[in-house]
Amino acid sequence: MPENSRFAHLKPLLVIIALILLTLPVIQPFLQGEMPRTDDGTLHVYRAIALDHSLRNDGALYPRYSSGLVYGYGASLFNYFPPTSYYPTVFLHWTGLSFIQAWVWH
């Protein structure tokens, strides 16, 4: 029996461990419990808040116009930025998380 075959069963385990160690620096900002520093992160949180307002107050399941924007006059934000990616944040917020926590965990 060749000497290499003795450790052949450990090779997949070593690959998995190496992948986990390589991804730790990437996911570390999301494990701090606060919003990571991003250029557009706050805009996404604002859009999730606008979607939540539209779902609760406007009654539209897929809103195009949000009446809570522009000092109460409303704006057609979701014509240009589809709200689909913000639904997980809103649903996590409905379970009791803050918008920031919901955005980090979605």
mmCIF file of N, CA and C in Angstrom:
data_model
loop_
_atom_site.group_PDB
_atom_site.id
_atom_site.type_symbol
_atom_site.label_atom_id
_atom_site.label_comp_id
_atom_site.label_asym_id
_atom_site.label_seq_id
_atom_site.Cartn_x
_atom_site.Cartn_y
_atom_site.Cartn_z
ATOM 1 N N MET A 1 0.837 -1.164 0.000
ATOM 2 C CA MET A 1 0.000 0.000 0.000
ATOM 3 C C MET A 1 0.897 1.248 0.000
ATOM 4 N N PRO A 2 0.647 2.191 -0.929
ATOM 5 C CA PRO A 2 1.474 3.400 -0.947
ATOM 6 C C PRO A 2 1.223 4.267 0.284
ATOM 7 N N GLU A 3 2.233 5.045 0.616
ATOM 8 C CA GLU A 3 2.130 5.859 1.818
ATOM 9 C C GLU A 3 1.099 6.984 1.667
ATOM 10 N N ASN A 4 0.841 7.467 0.455
ATOM 11 C CA ASN A 4 -0.120 8.551 0.229
ATOM 12 C C ASN A 4 -1.547 8.115 0.520
ATOM 13 N N SER A 5 -1.869 6.872 0.299
ATOM 14 C CA SER A 5 -3.246 6.418 0.477
ATOM 15 C C SER A 5 -3.661 6.390 1.945
ATOM 16 N N ARG A 6 -2.681 6.432 2.836
ATOM 17 C CA ARG A 6 -2.989 6.422 4.249
ATOM 18 C C ARG A 6 -3.716 7.705 4.678
ATOM 19 N N PHE A 7 -3.403 8.811 4.036
ATOM 20 C CA PHE A 7 -4.004 10.097 4.394
ATOM 21 C C PHE A 7 -4.999 10.598 3.353
ATOM 22 N N ALA A 8 -5.381 9.746 2.428
ATOM 23 C CA ALA A 8 -6.295 10.161 1.364
ATOM 24 C C ALA A 8 -7.671 10.512 1.905
ATOM 25 N N HIS A 9 -8.110 9.860 2.952
ATOM 26 C CA HIS A 9 -9.431 10.153 3.506
ATOM 27 C C HIS A 9 -9.459 11.496 4.247
ATOM 28 N N LEU A 10 -8.306 12.040 4.605
ATOM 29 C CA LEU A 10 -8.245 13.327 5.286
ATOM 30 C C LEU A 10 -8.245 14.518 4.326
ATOM 31 N N LYS A 11 -8.012 14.280 3.048
ATOM 32 C CA LYS A 11 -7.916 15.373 2.085
ATOM 33 C C LYS A 11 -9.205 16.193 1.991
ATOM 34 N N PRO A 12 -10.407 15.597 1.889
ATOM 35 C CA PRO A 12 -11.619 16.438 1.864
ATOM 36 C C PRO A 12 -11.806 17.254 3.141
ATOM 37 N N LEU A 13 -11.448 16.684 4.274
ATOM 38 C CA LEU A 13 -11.562 17.402 5.534
ATOM 39 C C LEU A 13 -10.608 18.597 5.570
ATOM 40 N N LEU A 14 -9.409 18.423 5.078
ATOM 41 C CA LEU A 14 -8.458 19.523 5.037
ATOM 42 C C LEU A 14 -8.917 20.631 4.088
ATOM 43 N N VAL A 15 -9.542 20.259 2.980
ATOM 44 C CA VAL A 15 -10.068 21.259 2.045
ATOM 45 C C VAL A 15 -11.185 22.058 2.703
ATOM 46 N N ILE A 16 -12.068 21.402 3.411
ATOM 47 C CA ILE A 16 -13.163 22.091 4.104
ATOM 48 C C ILE A 16 -12.617 23.025 5.176
ATOM 49 N N ILE A 17 -11.646 22.590 5.944
ATOM 50 C CA ILE A 17 -11.045 23.436 6.981
ATOM 51 C C ILE A 17 -10.360 24.641 6.351
ATOM 52 N N ALA A 18 -9.651 24.438 5.242
ATOM 53 C CA ALA A 18 -8.989 25.553 4.563
ATOM 54 C C ALA A 18 -10.004 26.558 4.032
ATOM 55 N N LEU A 19 -11.118 26.086 3.484
ATOM 56 C CA LEU A 19 -12.150 26.999 2.988
ATOM 57 C C LEU A 19 -12.782 27.806 4.115
ATOM 58 N N ILE A 20 -13.016 27.164 5.239
ATOM 59 C CA ILE A 20 -13.584 27.881 6.390
ATOM 60 C C ILE A 20 -12.612 28.946 6.878
ATOM 61 N N LEU A 21 -11.339 28.621 6.959
ATOM 62 C CA LEU A 21 -10.347 29.590 7.420
ATOM 63 C C LEU A 21 -10.192 30.748 6.441
ATOM 64 N N LEU A 22 -10.335 30.484 5.143
ATOM 65 C CA LEU A 22 -10.233 31.549 4.149
ATOM 66 C C LEU A 22 -11.458 32.457 4.129
ATOM 67 N N THR A 23 -12.620 31.948 4.516
ATOM 68 C CA THR A 23 -13.830 32.783 4.504
ATOM 69 C C THR A 23 -14.036 33.556 5.800
ATOM 70 N N LEU A 24 -13.348 33.225 6.857
ATOM 71 C CA LEU A 24 -13.524 33.939 8.124
ATOM 72 C C LEU A 24 -13.247 35.434 8.015
ATOM 73 N N PRO A 25 -12.177 35.879 7.350
ATOM 74 C CA PRO A 25 -11.984 37.334 7.229
ATOM 75 C C PRO A 25 -13.092 38.025 6.443
ATOM 76 N N VAL A 26 -13.723 37.313 5.541
ATOM 77 C CA VAL A 26 -14.768 37.915 4.720
ATOM 78 C C VAL A 26 -16.064 38.084 5.514
ATOM 79 N N ILE A 27 -16.428 37.106 6.313
ATOM 80 C CA ILE A 27 -17.694 37.187 7.054
ATOM 81 C C ILE A 27 -17.550 37.854 8.415
ATOM 82 N N GLN A 28 -16.328 38.177 8.816
ATOM 83 C CA GLN A 28 -16.088 38.760 10.128
ATOM 84 C C GLN A 28 -16.862 40.051 10.365
ATOM 85 N N PRO A 29 -16.975 40.987 9.397
ATOM 86 C CA PRO A 29 -17.755 42.204 9.677
ATOM 87 C C PRO A 29 -19.222 41.933 9.991
ATOM 88 N N PHE A 30 -19.777 40.858 9.474
ATOM 89 C CA PHE A 30 -21.179 40.550 9.725
ATOM 90 C C PHE A 30 -21.400 39.875 11.073
ATOM 91 N N LEU A 31 -20.346 39.441 11.731
ATOM 92 C CA LEU A 31 -20.464 38.764 13.019
ATOM 93 C C LEU A 31 -20.271 39.698 14.201
ATOM 94 N N GLN A 32 -20.046 40.986 13.954
ATOM 95 C CA GLN A 32 -19.789 41.932 15.033
ATOM 96 C C GLN A 32 -21.049 42.427 15.716
ATOM 97 N N GLY A 33 -22.216 42.193 15.127
ATOM 98 C CA GLY A 33 -23.457 42.635 15.736
ATOM 99 C C GLY A 33 -23.835 44.057 15.398
ATOM 100 N N GLU A 34 -23.108 44.675 14.510
ATOM 101 C CA GLU A 34 -23.433 46.026 14.068
ATOM 102 C C GLU A 34 -23.357 46.076 12.549
ATOM 103 N N MET A 35 -23.819 47.170 12.009
ATOM 104 C CA MET A 35 -23.842 47.300 10.563
ATOM 105 C C MET A 35 -22.424 47.495 10.032
ATOM 106 N N PRO A 36 -22.027 46.683 9.047
ATOM 107 C CA PRO A 36 -20.680 46.847 8.496
ATOM 108 C C PRO A 36 -20.560 48.181 7.755
ATOM 109 N N ARG A 37 -19.346 48.656 7.616
ATOM 110 C CA ARG A 37 -19.107 49.903 6.899
ATOM 111 C C ARG A 37 -19.242 49.670 5.401
ATOM 112 N N THR A 38 -20.260 50.244 4.827
ATOM 113 C CA THR A 38 -20.464 50.152 3.386
ATOM 114 C C THR A 38 -20.845 51.528 2.866
ATOM 115 N N ASP A 39 -20.678 51.724 1.575
ATOM 116 C CA ASP A 39 -21.033 53.002 0.979
ATOM 117 C C ASP A 39 -22.536 53.159 0.813
ATOM 118 N N ASP A 40 -23.244 52.058 0.581
ATOM 119 C CA ASP A 40 -24.676 52.158 0.323
ATOM 120 C C ASP A 40 -25.529 51.352 1.289
ATOM 121 N N GLY A 41 -24.966 50.914 2.389
ATOM 122 C CA GLY A 41 -25.714 50.110 3.348
ATOM 123 C C GLY A 41 -26.889 50.844 3.961
ATOM 124 N N THR A 42 -26.681 52.124 4.296
ATOM 125 C CA THR A 42 -27.780 52.878 4.896
ATOM 126 C C THR A 42 -28.908 53.109 3.891
ATOM 127 N N LEU A 43 -28.573 53.244 2.614
ATOM 128 C CA LEU A 43 -29.627 53.394 1.601
ATOM 129 C C LEU A 43 -30.500 52.149 1.530
ATOM 130 N N HIS A 44 -29.885 50.973 1.664
ATOM 131 C CA HIS A 44 -30.665 49.739 1.647
ATOM 132 C C HIS A 44 -31.569 49.648 2.873
ATOM 133 N N VAL A 45 -31.074 50.095 4.016
ATOM 134 C CA VAL A 45 -31.906 50.087 5.222
ATOM 135 C C VAL A 45 -33.072 51.054 5.054
ATOM 136 N N TYR A 46 -32.813 52.236 4.493
ATOM 137 C CA TYR A 46 -33.897 53.190 4.249
ATOM 138 C C TYR A 46 -34.939 52.620 3.298
ATOM 139 N N ARG A 47 -34.495 51.920 2.280
ATOM 140 C CA ARG A 47 -35.445 51.329 1.329
ATOM 141 C C ARG A 47 -36.250 50.211 1.975
ATOM 142 N N ALA A 48 -35.625 49.455 2.876
ATOM 143 C CA ALA A 48 -36.373 48.424 3.601
ATOM 144 C C ALA A 48 -37.412 49.065 4.514
ATOM 145 N N ILE A 49 -37.070 50.190 5.127
ATOM 146 C CA ILE A 49 -38.031 50.909 5.961
ATOM 147 C C ILE A 49 -39.179 51.435 5.102
ATOM 148 N N ALA A 50 -38.866 51.948 3.909
ATOM 149 C CA ALA A 50 -39.913 52.444 3.006
ATOM 150 C C ALA A 50 -40.813 51.293 2.547
ATOM 151 N N LEU A 51 -40.233 50.125 2.296
ATOM 152 C CA LEU A 51 -41.042 48.962 1.916
ATOM 153 C C LEU A 51 -41.946 48.543 3.072
ATOM 154 N N ASP A 52 -41.413 48.544 4.279
ATOM 155 C CA ASP A 52 -42.226 48.206 5.445
ATOM 156 C C ASP A 52 -43.390 49.180 5.580
ATOM 157 N N HIS A 53 -43.129 50.454 5.391
ATOM 158 C CA HIS A 53 -44.197 51.458 5.463
ATOM 159 C C HIS A 53 -45.240 51.211 4.375
ATOM 160 N N SER A 54 -44.790 50.878 3.171
ATOM 161 C CA SER A 54 -45.735 50.627 2.071
ATOM 162 C C SER A 54 -46.574 49.384 2.332
ATOM 163 N N LEU A 55 -45.964 48.349 2.866
ATOM 164 C CA LEU A 55 -46.715 47.122 3.138
ATOM 165 C C LEU A 55 -47.740 47.333 4.246
ATOM 166 N N ARG A 56 -47.378 48.094 5.273
ATOM 167 C CA ARG A 56 -48.288 48.292 6.397
ATOM 168 C C ARG A 56 -49.367 49.339 6.117
ATOM 169 N N ASN A 57 -49.007 50.415 5.440
ATOM 170 C CA ASN A 57 -49.933 51.542 5.310
ATOM 171 C C ASN A 57 -50.599 51.656 3.945
ATOM 172 N N ASP A 58 -49.888 51.295 2.888
ATOM 173 C CA ASP A 58 -50.456 51.445 1.545
ATOM 174 C C ASP A 58 -51.214 50.205 1.099
ATOM 175 N N GLY A 59 -50.940 49.066 1.707
ATOM 176 C CA GLY A 59 -51.678 47.848 1.402
ATOM 177 C C GLY A 59 -51.287 47.148 0.117
ATOM 178 N N ALA A 60 -50.179 47.520 -0.476
ATOM 179 C CA ALA A 60 -49.748 46.882 -1.722
ATOM 180 C C ALA A 60 -48.715 45.808 -1.410
ATOM 181 N N LEU A 61 -48.892 44.633 -1.980
ATOM 182 C CA LEU A 61 -47.938 43.548 -1.757
ATOM 183 C C LEU A 61 -46.640 43.792 -2.520
ATOM 184 N N TYR A 62 -46.734 44.338 -3.711
ATOM 185 C CA TYR A 62 -45.559 44.693 -4.513
ATOM 186 C C TYR A 62 -45.696 46.172 -4.880
ATOM 187 N N PRO A 63 -45.304 47.061 -3.970
ATOM 188 C CA PRO A 63 -45.565 48.491 -4.187
ATOM 189 C C PRO A 63 -44.667 49.082 -5.263
ATOM 190 N N ARG A 64 -45.195 50.052 -5.959
ATOM 191 C CA ARG A 64 -44.435 50.850 -6.909
ATOM 192 C C ARG A 64 -44.218 52.252 -6.361
ATOM 193 N N TYR A 65 -45.149 52.684 -5.529
ATOM 194 C CA TYR A 65 -45.164 54.038 -4.998
ATOM 195 C C TYR A 65 -45.228 53.950 -3.483
ATOM 196 N N SER A 66 -44.376 54.699 -2.813
ATOM 197 C CA SER A 66 -44.366 54.678 -1.354
ATOM 198 C C SER A 66 -44.790 56.043 -0.835
ATOM 199 N N SER A 67 -45.886 56.085 -0.120
ATOM 200 C CA SER A 67 -46.422 57.361 0.356
ATOM 201 C C SER A 67 -45.640 57.938 1.528
ATOM 202 N N GLY A 68 -44.741 57.187 2.118
ATOM 203 C CA GLY A 68 -43.990 57.676 3.266
ATOM 204 C C GLY A 68 -42.723 58.426 2.916
ATOM 205 N N LEU A 69 -42.396 58.544 1.653
ATOM 206 C CA LEU A 69 -41.167 59.218 1.254
ATOM 207 C C LEU A 69 -41.425 60.683 0.915
ATOM 208 N N VAL A 70 -40.374 61.447 0.779
ATOM 209 C CA VAL A 70 -40.380 62.856 0.361
ATOM 210 C C VAL A 70 -41.323 63.673 1.255
ATOM 211 N N TYR A 71 -41.066 63.602 2.546
ATOM 212 C CA TYR A 71 -41.816 64.381 3.538
ATOM 213 C C TYR A 71 -43.315 64.124 3.488
ATOM 214 N N GLY A 72 -43.698 62.906 3.165
ATOM 215 C CA GLY A 72 -45.106 62.545 3.152
ATOM 216 C C GLY A 72 -45.804 62.739 1.821
ATOM 217 N N TYR A 73 -45.117 63.308 0.848
ATOM 218 C CA TYR A 73 -45.723 63.475 -0.477
ATOM 219 C C TYR A 73 -45.688 62.187 -1.287
ATOM 220 N N GLY A 74 -44.729 61.330 -0.998
ATOM 221 C CA GLY A 74 -44.609 60.055 -1.684
ATOM 222 C C GLY A 74 -43.665 60.126 -2.862
ATOM 223 N N ALA A 75 -43.185 58.959 -3.267
ATOM 224 C CA ALA A 75 -42.275 58.864 -4.407
ATOM 225 C C ALA A 75 -42.396 57.474 -5.013
ATOM 226 N N SER A 76 -42.068 57.388 -6.268
ATOM 227 C CA SER A 76 -42.148 56.102 -6.972
ATOM 228 C C SER A 76 -40.796 55.395 -6.925
ATOM 229 N N LEU A 77 -40.291 55.208 -5.742
ATOM 230 C CA LEU A 77 -38.971 54.607 -5.549
ATOM 231 C C LEU A 77 -38.893 53.199 -6.111
ATOM 232 N N PHE A 78 -39.911 52.417 -5.903
ATOM 233 C CA PHE A 78 -39.844 51.001 -6.273
ATOM 234 C C PHE A 78 -40.090 50.765 -7.751
ATOM 235 N N ASN A 79 -40.333 51.810 -8.530
ATOM 236 C CA ASN A 79 -40.302 51.667 -9.987
ATOM 237 C C ASN A 79 -38.870 51.525 -10.476
ATOM 238 N N TYR A 80 -37.928 52.119 -9.745
ATOM 239 C CA TYR A 80 -36.527 52.147 -10.151
ATOM 240 C C TYR A 80 -35.667 51.162 -9.365
ATOM 241 N N PHE A 81 -36.068 50.864 -8.164
ATOM 242 C CA PHE A 81 -35.355 49.901 -7.324
ATOM 243 C C PHE A 81 -36.357 48.849 -6.867
ATOM 244 N N PRO A 82 -36.433 47.711 -7.547
ATOM 245 C CA PRO A 82 -37.436 46.702 -7.197
ATOM 246 C C PRO A 82 -37.304 46.258 -5.731
ATOM 247 N N PRO A 83 -38.421 46.089 -5.054
ATOM 248 C CA PRO A 83 -38.387 45.810 -3.623
ATOM 249 C C PRO A 83 -38.121 44.351 -3.254
ATOM 250 N N THR A 84 -37.963 43.489 -4.222
ATOM 251 C CA THR A 84 -37.869 42.050 -3.939
ATOM 252 C C THR A 84 -36.737 41.715 -2.976
ATOM 253 N N SER A 85 -35.604 42.348 -3.121
ATOM 254 C CA SER A 85 -34.467 42.019 -2.258
ATOM 255 C C SER A 85 -34.626 42.555 -0.841
ATOM 256 N N TYR A 86 -35.604 43.410 -0.603
ATOM 257 C CA TYR A 86 -35.810 43.981 0.729
ATOM 258 C C TYR A 86 -36.853 43.209 1.545
ATOM 259 N N TYR A 87 -37.559 42.288 0.926
ATOM 260 C CA TYR A 87 -38.567 41.508 1.653
ATOM 261 C C TYR A 87 -37.969 40.692 2.806
ATOM 262 N N PRO A 88 -36.824 40.010 2.631
ATOM 263 C CA PRO A 88 -36.278 39.281 3.791
ATOM 264 C C PRO A 88 -35.977 40.191 4.983
ATOM 265 N N THR A 89 -35.479 41.396 4.717
ATOM 266 C CA THR A 89 -35.209 42.339 5.801
ATOM 267 C C THR A 89 -36.493 42.736 6.512
ATOM 268 N N VAL A 90 -37.543 43.006 5.749
ATOM 269 C CA VAL A 90 -38.818 43.401 6.347
ATOM 270 C C VAL A 90 -39.426 42.248 7.147
ATOM 271 N N PHE A 91 -39.368 41.037 6.608
ATOM 272 C CA PHE A 91 -39.926 39.893 7.331
ATOM 273 C C PHE A 91 -39.150 39.620 8.621
ATOM 274 N N LEU A 92 -37.824 39.765 8.580
ATOM 275 C CA LEU A 92 -37.042 39.599 9.811
ATOM 276 C C LEU A 92 -37.351 40.715 10.804
ATOM 277 N N HIS A 93 -37.626 41.902 10.305
ATOM 278 C CA HIS A 93 -38.020 42.992 11.198
ATOM 279 C C HIS A 93 -39.359 42.688 11.857
ATOM 280 N N TRP A 94 -40.267 42.084 11.130
ATOM 281 C CA TRP A 94 -41.574 41.723 11.692
ATOM 282 C C TRP A 94 -41.454 40.663 12.784
ATOM 283 N N THR A 95 -40.361 39.892 12.797
ATOM 284 C CA THR A 95 -40.171 38.904 13.857
ATOM 285 C C THR A 95 -39.628 39.518 15.135
ATOM 286 N N GLY A 96 -39.266 40.814 15.071
ATOM 287 C CA GLY A 96 -38.809 41.481 16.284
ATOM 288 C C GLY A 96 -37.419 42.072 16.218
ATOM 289 N N LEU A 97 -36.682 41.822 15.163
ATOM 290 C CA LEU A 97 -35.349 42.398 15.032
ATOM 291 C C LEU A 97 -35.455 43.863 14.618
ATOM 292 N N SER A 98 -34.434 44.627 14.926
ATOM 293 C CA SER A 98 -34.391 45.997 14.413
ATOM 294 C C SER A 98 -34.071 45.935 12.924
ATOM 295 N N PHE A 99 -34.252 47.040 12.232
ATOM 296 C CA PHE A 99 -33.963 47.046 10.798
ATOM 297 C C PHE A 99 -32.486 46.780 10.526
ATOM 298 N N ILE A 100 -31.617 47.293 11.370
ATOM 299 C CA ILE A 100 -30.180 47.082 11.182
ATOM 300 C C ILE A 100 -29.847 45.602 11.350
ATOM 301 N N GLN A 101 -30.336 44.985 12.416
ATOM 302 C CA GLN A 101 -30.074 43.561 12.643
ATOM 303 C C GLN A 101 -30.676 42.717 11.519
ATOM 304 N N ALA A 102 -31.864 43.075 11.087
ATOM 305 C CA ALA A 102 -32.498 42.312 10.009
ATOM 306 C C ALA A 102 -31.711 42.449 8.721
ATOM 307 N N TRP A 103 -31.184 43.633 8.444
ATOM 308 C CA TRP A 103 -30.403 43.813 7.224
ATOM 309 C C TRP A 103 -29.103 43.026 7.279
ATOM 310 N N VAL A 104 -28.476 43.002 8.450
ATOM 311 C CA VAL A 104 -27.209 42.258 8.594
ATOM 312 C C VAL A 104 -27.457 40.758 8.435
ATOM 313 N N TRP A 105 -28.561 40.244 8.960
ATOM 314 C CA TRP A 105 -28.797 38.796 8.941
ATOM 315 C C TRP A 105 -29.521 38.300 7.711
ATOM 316 N N HIS A 106 -30.015 39.179 6.856
ATOM 317 C CA HIS A 106 -30.695 38.657 5.664
ATOM 318 C C HIS A 106 -29.624 38.376 4.670
#
